[in-house]
mmCIF file of C-alpha atoms in Angstrom:
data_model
loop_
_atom_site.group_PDB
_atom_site.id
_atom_site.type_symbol
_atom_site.label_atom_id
_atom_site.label_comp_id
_atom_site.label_asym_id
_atom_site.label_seq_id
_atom_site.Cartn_x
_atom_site.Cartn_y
_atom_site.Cartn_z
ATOM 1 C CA UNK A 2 80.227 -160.935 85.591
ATOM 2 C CA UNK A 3 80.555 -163.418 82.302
ATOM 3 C CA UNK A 4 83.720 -164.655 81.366
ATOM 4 C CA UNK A 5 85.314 -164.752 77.947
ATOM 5 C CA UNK A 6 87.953 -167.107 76.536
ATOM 6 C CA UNK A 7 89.716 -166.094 73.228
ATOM 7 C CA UNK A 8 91.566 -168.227 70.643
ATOM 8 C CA UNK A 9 93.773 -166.377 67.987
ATOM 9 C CA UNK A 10 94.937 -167.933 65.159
ATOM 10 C CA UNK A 11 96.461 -166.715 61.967
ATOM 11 C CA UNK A 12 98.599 -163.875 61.240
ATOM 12 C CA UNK A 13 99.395 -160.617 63.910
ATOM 13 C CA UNK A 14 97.045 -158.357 61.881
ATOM 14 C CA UNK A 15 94.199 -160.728 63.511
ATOM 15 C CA UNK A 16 96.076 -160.572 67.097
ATOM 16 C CA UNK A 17 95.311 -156.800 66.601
ATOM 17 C CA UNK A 18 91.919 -157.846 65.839
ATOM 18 C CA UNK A 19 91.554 -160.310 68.856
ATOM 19 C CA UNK A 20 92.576 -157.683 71.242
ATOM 20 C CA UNK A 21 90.407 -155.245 69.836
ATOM 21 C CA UNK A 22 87.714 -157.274 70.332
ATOM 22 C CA UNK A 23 88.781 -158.197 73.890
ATOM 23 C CA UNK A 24 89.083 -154.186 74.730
ATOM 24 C CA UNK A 25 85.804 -153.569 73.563
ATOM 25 C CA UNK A 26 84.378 -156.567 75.552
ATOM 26 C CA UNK A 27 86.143 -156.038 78.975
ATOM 27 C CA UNK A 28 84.526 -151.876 78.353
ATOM 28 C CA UNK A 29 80.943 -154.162 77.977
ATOM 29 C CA UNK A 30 81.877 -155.717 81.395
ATOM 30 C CA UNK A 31 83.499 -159.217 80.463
ATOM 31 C CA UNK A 32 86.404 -160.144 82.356
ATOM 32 C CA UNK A 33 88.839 -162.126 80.094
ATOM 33 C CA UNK A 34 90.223 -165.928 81.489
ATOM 34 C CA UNK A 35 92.442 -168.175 80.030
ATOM 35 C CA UNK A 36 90.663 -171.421 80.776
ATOM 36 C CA UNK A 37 87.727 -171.851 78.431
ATOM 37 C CA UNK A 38 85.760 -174.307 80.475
ATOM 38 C CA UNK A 39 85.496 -171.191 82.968
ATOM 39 C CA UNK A 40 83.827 -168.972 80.033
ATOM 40 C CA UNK A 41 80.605 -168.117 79.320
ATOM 41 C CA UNK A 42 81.441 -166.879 75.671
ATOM 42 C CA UNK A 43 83.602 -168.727 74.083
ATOM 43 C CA UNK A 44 85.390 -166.620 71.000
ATOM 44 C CA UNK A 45 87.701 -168.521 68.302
ATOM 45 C CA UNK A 46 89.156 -165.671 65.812
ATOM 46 C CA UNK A 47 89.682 -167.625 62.950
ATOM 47 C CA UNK A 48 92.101 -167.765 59.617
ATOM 48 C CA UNK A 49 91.460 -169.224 56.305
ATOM 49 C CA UNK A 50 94.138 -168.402 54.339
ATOM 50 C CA UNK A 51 95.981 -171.480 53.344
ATOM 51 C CA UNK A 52 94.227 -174.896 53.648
ATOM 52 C CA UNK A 53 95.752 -175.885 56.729
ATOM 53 C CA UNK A 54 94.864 -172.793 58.230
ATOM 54 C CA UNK A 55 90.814 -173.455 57.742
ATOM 55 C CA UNK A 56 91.890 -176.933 59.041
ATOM 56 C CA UNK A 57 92.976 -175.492 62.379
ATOM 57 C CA UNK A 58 90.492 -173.143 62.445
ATOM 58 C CA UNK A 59 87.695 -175.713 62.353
ATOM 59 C CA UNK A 60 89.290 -178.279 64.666
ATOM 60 C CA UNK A 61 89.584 -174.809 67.111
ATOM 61 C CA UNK A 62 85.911 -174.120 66.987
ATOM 62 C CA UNK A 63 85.050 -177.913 67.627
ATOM 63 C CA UNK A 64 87.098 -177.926 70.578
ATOM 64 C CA UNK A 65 85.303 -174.893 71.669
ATOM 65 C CA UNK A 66 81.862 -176.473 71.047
ATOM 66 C CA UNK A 67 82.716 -179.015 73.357
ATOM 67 C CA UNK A 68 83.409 -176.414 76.169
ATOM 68 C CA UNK A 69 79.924 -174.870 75.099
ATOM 69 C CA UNK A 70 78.221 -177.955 75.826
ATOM 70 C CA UNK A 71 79.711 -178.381 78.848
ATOM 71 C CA UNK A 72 78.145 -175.783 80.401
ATOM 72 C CA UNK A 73 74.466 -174.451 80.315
ATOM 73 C CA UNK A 74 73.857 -171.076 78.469
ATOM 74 C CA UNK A 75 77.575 -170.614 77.206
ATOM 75 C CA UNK A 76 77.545 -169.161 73.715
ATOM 76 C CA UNK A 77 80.082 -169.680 70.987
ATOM 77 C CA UNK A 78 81.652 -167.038 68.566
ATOM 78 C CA UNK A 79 83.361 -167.578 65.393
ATOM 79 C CA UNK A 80 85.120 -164.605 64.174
ATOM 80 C CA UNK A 81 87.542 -163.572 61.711
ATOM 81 C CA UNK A 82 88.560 -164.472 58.242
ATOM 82 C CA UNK A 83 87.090 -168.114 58.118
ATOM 83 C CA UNK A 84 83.664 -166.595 59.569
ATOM 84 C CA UNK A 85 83.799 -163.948 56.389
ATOM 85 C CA UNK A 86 84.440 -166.428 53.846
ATOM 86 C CA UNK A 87 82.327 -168.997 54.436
ATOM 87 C CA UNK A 88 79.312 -167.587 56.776
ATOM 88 C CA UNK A 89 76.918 -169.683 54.779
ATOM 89 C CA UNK A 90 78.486 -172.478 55.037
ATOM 90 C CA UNK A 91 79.701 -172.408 58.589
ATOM 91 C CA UNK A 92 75.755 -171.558 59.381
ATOM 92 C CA UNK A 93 74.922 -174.802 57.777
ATOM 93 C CA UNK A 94 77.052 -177.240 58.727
ATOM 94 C CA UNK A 95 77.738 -175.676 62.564
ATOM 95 C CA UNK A 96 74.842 -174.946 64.382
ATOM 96 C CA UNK A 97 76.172 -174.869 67.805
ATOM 97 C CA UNK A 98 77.515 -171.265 66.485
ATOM 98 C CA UNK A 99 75.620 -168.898 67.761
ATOM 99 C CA UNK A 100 77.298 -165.595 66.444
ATOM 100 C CA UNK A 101 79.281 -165.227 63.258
ATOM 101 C CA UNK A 102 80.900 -162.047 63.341
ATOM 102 C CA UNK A 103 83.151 -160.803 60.312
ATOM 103 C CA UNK A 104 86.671 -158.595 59.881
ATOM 104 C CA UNK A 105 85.023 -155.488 59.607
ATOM 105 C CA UNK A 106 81.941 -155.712 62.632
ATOM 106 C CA UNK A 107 83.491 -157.473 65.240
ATOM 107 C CA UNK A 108 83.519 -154.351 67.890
ATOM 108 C CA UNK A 109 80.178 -154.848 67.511
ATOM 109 C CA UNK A 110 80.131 -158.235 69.481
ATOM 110 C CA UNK A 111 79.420 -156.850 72.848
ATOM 111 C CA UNK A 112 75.863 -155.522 71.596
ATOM 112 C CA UNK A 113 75.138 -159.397 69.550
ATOM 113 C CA UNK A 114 76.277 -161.664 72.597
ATOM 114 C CA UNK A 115 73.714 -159.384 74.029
ATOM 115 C CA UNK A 116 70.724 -160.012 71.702
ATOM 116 C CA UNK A 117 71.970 -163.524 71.372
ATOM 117 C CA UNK A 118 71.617 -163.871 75.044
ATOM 118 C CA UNK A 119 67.779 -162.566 75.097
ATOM 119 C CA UNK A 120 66.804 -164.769 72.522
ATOM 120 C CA UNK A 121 68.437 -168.329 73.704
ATOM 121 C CA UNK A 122 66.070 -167.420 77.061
ATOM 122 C CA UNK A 123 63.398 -166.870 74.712
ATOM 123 C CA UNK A 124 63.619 -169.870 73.022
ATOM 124 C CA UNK A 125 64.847 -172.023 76.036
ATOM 125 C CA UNK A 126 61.645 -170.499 77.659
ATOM 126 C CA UNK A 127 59.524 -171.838 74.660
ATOM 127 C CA UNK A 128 60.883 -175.450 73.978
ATOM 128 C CA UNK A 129 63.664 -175.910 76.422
ATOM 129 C CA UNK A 130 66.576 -176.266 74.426
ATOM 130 C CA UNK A 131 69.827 -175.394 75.574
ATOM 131 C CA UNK A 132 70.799 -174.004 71.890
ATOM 132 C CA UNK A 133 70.143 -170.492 70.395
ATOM 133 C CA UNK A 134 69.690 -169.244 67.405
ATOM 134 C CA UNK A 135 73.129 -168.520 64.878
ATOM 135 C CA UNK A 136 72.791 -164.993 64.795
ATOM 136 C CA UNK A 137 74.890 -163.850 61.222
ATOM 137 C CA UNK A 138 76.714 -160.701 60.308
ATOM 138 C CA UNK A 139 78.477 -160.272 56.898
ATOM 139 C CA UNK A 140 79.054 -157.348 55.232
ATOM 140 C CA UNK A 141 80.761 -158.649 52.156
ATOM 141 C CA UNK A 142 84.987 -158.048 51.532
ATOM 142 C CA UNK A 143 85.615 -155.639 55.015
ATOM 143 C CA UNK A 144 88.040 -154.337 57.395
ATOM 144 C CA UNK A 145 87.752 -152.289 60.496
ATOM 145 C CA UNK A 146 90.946 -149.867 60.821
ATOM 146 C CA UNK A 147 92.213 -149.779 64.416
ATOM 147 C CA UNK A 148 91.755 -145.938 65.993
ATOM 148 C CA UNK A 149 94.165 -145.107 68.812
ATOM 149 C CA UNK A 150 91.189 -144.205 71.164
ATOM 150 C CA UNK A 151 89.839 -147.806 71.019
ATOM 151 C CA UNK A 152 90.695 -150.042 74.019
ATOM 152 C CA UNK A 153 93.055 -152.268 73.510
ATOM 153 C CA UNK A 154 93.803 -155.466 75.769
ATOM 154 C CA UNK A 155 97.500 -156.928 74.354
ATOM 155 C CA UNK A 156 97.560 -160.140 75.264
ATOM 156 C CA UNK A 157 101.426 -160.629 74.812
ATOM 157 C CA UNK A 158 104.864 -159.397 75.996
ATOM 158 C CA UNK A 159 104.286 -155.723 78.389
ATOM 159 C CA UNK A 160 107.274 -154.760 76.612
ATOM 160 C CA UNK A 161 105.915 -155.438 72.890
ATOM 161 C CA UNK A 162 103.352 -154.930 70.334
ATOM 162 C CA UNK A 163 102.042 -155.159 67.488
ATOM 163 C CA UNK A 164 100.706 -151.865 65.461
ATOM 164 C CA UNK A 165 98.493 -152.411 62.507
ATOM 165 C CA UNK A 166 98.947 -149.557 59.673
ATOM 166 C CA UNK A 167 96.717 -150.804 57.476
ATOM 167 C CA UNK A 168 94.228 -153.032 56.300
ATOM 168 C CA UNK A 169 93.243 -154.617 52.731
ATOM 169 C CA UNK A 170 95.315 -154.790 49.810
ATOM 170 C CA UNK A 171 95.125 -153.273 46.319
ATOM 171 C CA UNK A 172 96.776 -156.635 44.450
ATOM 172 C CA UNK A 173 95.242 -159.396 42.921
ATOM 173 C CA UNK A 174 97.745 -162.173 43.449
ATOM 174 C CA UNK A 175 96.060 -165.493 42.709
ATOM 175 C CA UNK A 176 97.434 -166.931 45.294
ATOM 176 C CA UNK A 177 95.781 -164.927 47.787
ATOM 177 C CA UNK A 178 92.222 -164.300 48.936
ATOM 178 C CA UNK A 179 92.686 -161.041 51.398
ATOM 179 C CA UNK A 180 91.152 -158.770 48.993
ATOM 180 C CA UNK A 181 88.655 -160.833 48.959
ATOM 181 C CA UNK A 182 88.225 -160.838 52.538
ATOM 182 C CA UNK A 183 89.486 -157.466 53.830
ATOM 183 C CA UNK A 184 88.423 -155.239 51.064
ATOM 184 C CA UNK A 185 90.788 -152.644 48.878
ATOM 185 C CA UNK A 186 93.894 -151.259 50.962
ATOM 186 C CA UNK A 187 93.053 -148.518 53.366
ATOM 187 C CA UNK A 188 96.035 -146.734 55.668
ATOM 188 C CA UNK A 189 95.812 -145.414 58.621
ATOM 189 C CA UNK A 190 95.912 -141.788 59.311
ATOM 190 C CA UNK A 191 99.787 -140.940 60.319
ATOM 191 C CA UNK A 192 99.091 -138.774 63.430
ATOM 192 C CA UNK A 193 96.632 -141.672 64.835
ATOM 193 C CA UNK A 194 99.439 -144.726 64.871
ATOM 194 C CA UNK A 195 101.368 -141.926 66.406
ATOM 195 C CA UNK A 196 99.023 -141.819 69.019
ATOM 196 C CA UNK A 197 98.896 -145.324 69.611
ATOM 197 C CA UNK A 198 102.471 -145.461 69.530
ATOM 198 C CA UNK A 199 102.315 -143.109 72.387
ATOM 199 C CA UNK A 200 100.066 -144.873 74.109
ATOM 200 C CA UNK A 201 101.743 -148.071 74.030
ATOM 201 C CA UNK A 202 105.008 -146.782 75.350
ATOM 202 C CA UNK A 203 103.236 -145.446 78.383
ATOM 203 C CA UNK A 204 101.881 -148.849 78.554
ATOM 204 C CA UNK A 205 105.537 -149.867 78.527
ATOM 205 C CA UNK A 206 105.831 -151.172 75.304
ATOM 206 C CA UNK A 207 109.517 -151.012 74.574
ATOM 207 C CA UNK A 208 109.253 -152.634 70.427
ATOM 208 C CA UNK A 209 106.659 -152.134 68.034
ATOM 209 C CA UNK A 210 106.182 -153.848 65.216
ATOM 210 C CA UNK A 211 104.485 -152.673 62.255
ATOM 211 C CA UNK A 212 101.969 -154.744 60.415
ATOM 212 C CA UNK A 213 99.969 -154.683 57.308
ATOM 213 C CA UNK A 214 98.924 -156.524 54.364
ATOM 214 C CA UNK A 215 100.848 -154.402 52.263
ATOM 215 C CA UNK A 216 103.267 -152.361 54.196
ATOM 216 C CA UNK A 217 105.117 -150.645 51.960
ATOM 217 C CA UNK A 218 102.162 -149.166 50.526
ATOM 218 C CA UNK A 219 101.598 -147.313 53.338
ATOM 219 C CA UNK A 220 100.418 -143.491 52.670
ATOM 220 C CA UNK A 221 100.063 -143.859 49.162
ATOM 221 C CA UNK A 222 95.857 -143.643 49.428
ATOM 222 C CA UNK A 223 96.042 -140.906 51.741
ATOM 223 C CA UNK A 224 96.054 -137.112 51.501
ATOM 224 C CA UNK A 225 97.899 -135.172 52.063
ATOM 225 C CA UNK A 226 100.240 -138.224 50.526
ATOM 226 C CA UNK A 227 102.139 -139.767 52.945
ATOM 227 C CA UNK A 228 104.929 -142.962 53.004
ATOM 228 C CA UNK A 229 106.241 -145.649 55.267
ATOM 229 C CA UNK A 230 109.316 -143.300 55.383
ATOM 230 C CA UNK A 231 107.414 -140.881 56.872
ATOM 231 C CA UNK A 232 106.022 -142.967 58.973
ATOM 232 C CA UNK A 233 109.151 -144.307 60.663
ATOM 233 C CA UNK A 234 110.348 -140.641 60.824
ATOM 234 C CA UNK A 235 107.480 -140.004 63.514
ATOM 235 C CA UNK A 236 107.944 -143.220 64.949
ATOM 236 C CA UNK A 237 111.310 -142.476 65.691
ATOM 237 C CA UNK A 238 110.426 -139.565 67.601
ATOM 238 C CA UNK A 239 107.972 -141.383 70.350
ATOM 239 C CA UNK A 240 109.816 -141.396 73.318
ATOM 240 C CA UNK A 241 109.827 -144.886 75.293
ATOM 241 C CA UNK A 242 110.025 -146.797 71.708
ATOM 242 C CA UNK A 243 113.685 -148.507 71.223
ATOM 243 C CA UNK A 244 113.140 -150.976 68.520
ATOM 244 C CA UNK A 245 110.596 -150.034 65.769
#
């Protein structure tokens, strides 16, 4: 069984992401450690909002590369909102990436580390190099909404979460660049972060906390027309969850 190591960094809306990701990957058969010179697929989620932020990112996926390298046939993964900014660049200037992977394709990862796997034998097979090809996804500004049905490994406190609302944002501010990243704001149907909500409790989740990029926008782009009010209302009702 191959092991995967993850790296988070940004905001929670990408923690949502990263355990996403790590759900649909432990479904595929990977079984999650903490110590990346252990992994086989070495994941850094990435964040690029703020300078300093792409700094950290970067020195992240360098560290990683040295744990690739380490290690014959480990493959590398940059994700997130670094990897959907800048794929062309990132393609260029880091070749020991072998998957890019964007914020609206990344449950797709399980099926690329596969095809990225067949064709590093194929090309070790051919020239004997220990390197694979960079295998690039980008679909332009996007977001994948979280469903409550997806699997879902938290990766913090048992007794709280995270719950992501929505994704993308409708404003322009020039001081941001989530729109475009993420795409145009999109919420969440109410009944499904219900369900979730639900689902964490059971899991013993005692404290959600809501996320978004634009929270109190929630509802507005739905129909029938919903609010964050609204929202809460129902939260309120999920027995198990004491802090909201």
């Amino acid at each position: 069984m191959e092991k995967v190591h993850l790296t988070s960094l940004g905001c929670p809306k990408n923690l949502v992401d990263s355990e996403l990701m790590l759900g649909a990957l432990t479904q595929a058969g990977y079984e999650v450690t903490s110590d990346p010179s252990r992994a086989h697929v070495l994941i850094v989620n990435t964040c690029s909002f703020i300078e300093a932020a792409k700094k950290e990112s970067i020195d992240a996926i360098l560290s990683a590369a040295q744990f690739k390298r380490a290690g014959r046939g480990r493959r590398l993964v940059v994700a997130g909102c670094l990897s959907q900014r800048y794929t062309d660049e990132l393609r260029r200037e880091l070749p020991e990436v072998d998957i890019l992977v964007g914020t609206g394709n990344f449950l797709e990862l399980p099926a690329m580390l596969g095809r990225a796997k067949g064709a590093r034998a194929s090309t070790a097979q051919r020239n004997g190099a220990n390197s694979g090809p960079n295998v690039t996804f980008y679909p332009g500004a996007a977001h994948l909404l979280p469903q409550a049905q997806l699997p879902r490994l938290r990766s913090g406190l048992r007794h709280s979460a995270y719950l992501k609302v929505s994704e993308g944002c409708d404003h322009r501010c020039a001081f941001c660049i989530i729109p475009k990243i993420r795409g145009r704001h999109e919420s969440r149907p109410l009944a499904d972060i219900v369900a979730e909500a639900r689902r964490l409790a059971e899991d013993g989740c005692r404290e959600i906390n809501l996320v978004a990029q634009d929270l109190t926008a929630y509802g507005r782009d739905i129909r029938p027309r919903s609010s964050l009010a609204a929202l809460l209302e129902q939260l309120a009702r999920v027995g198990g969850i004491r802090w909201i």
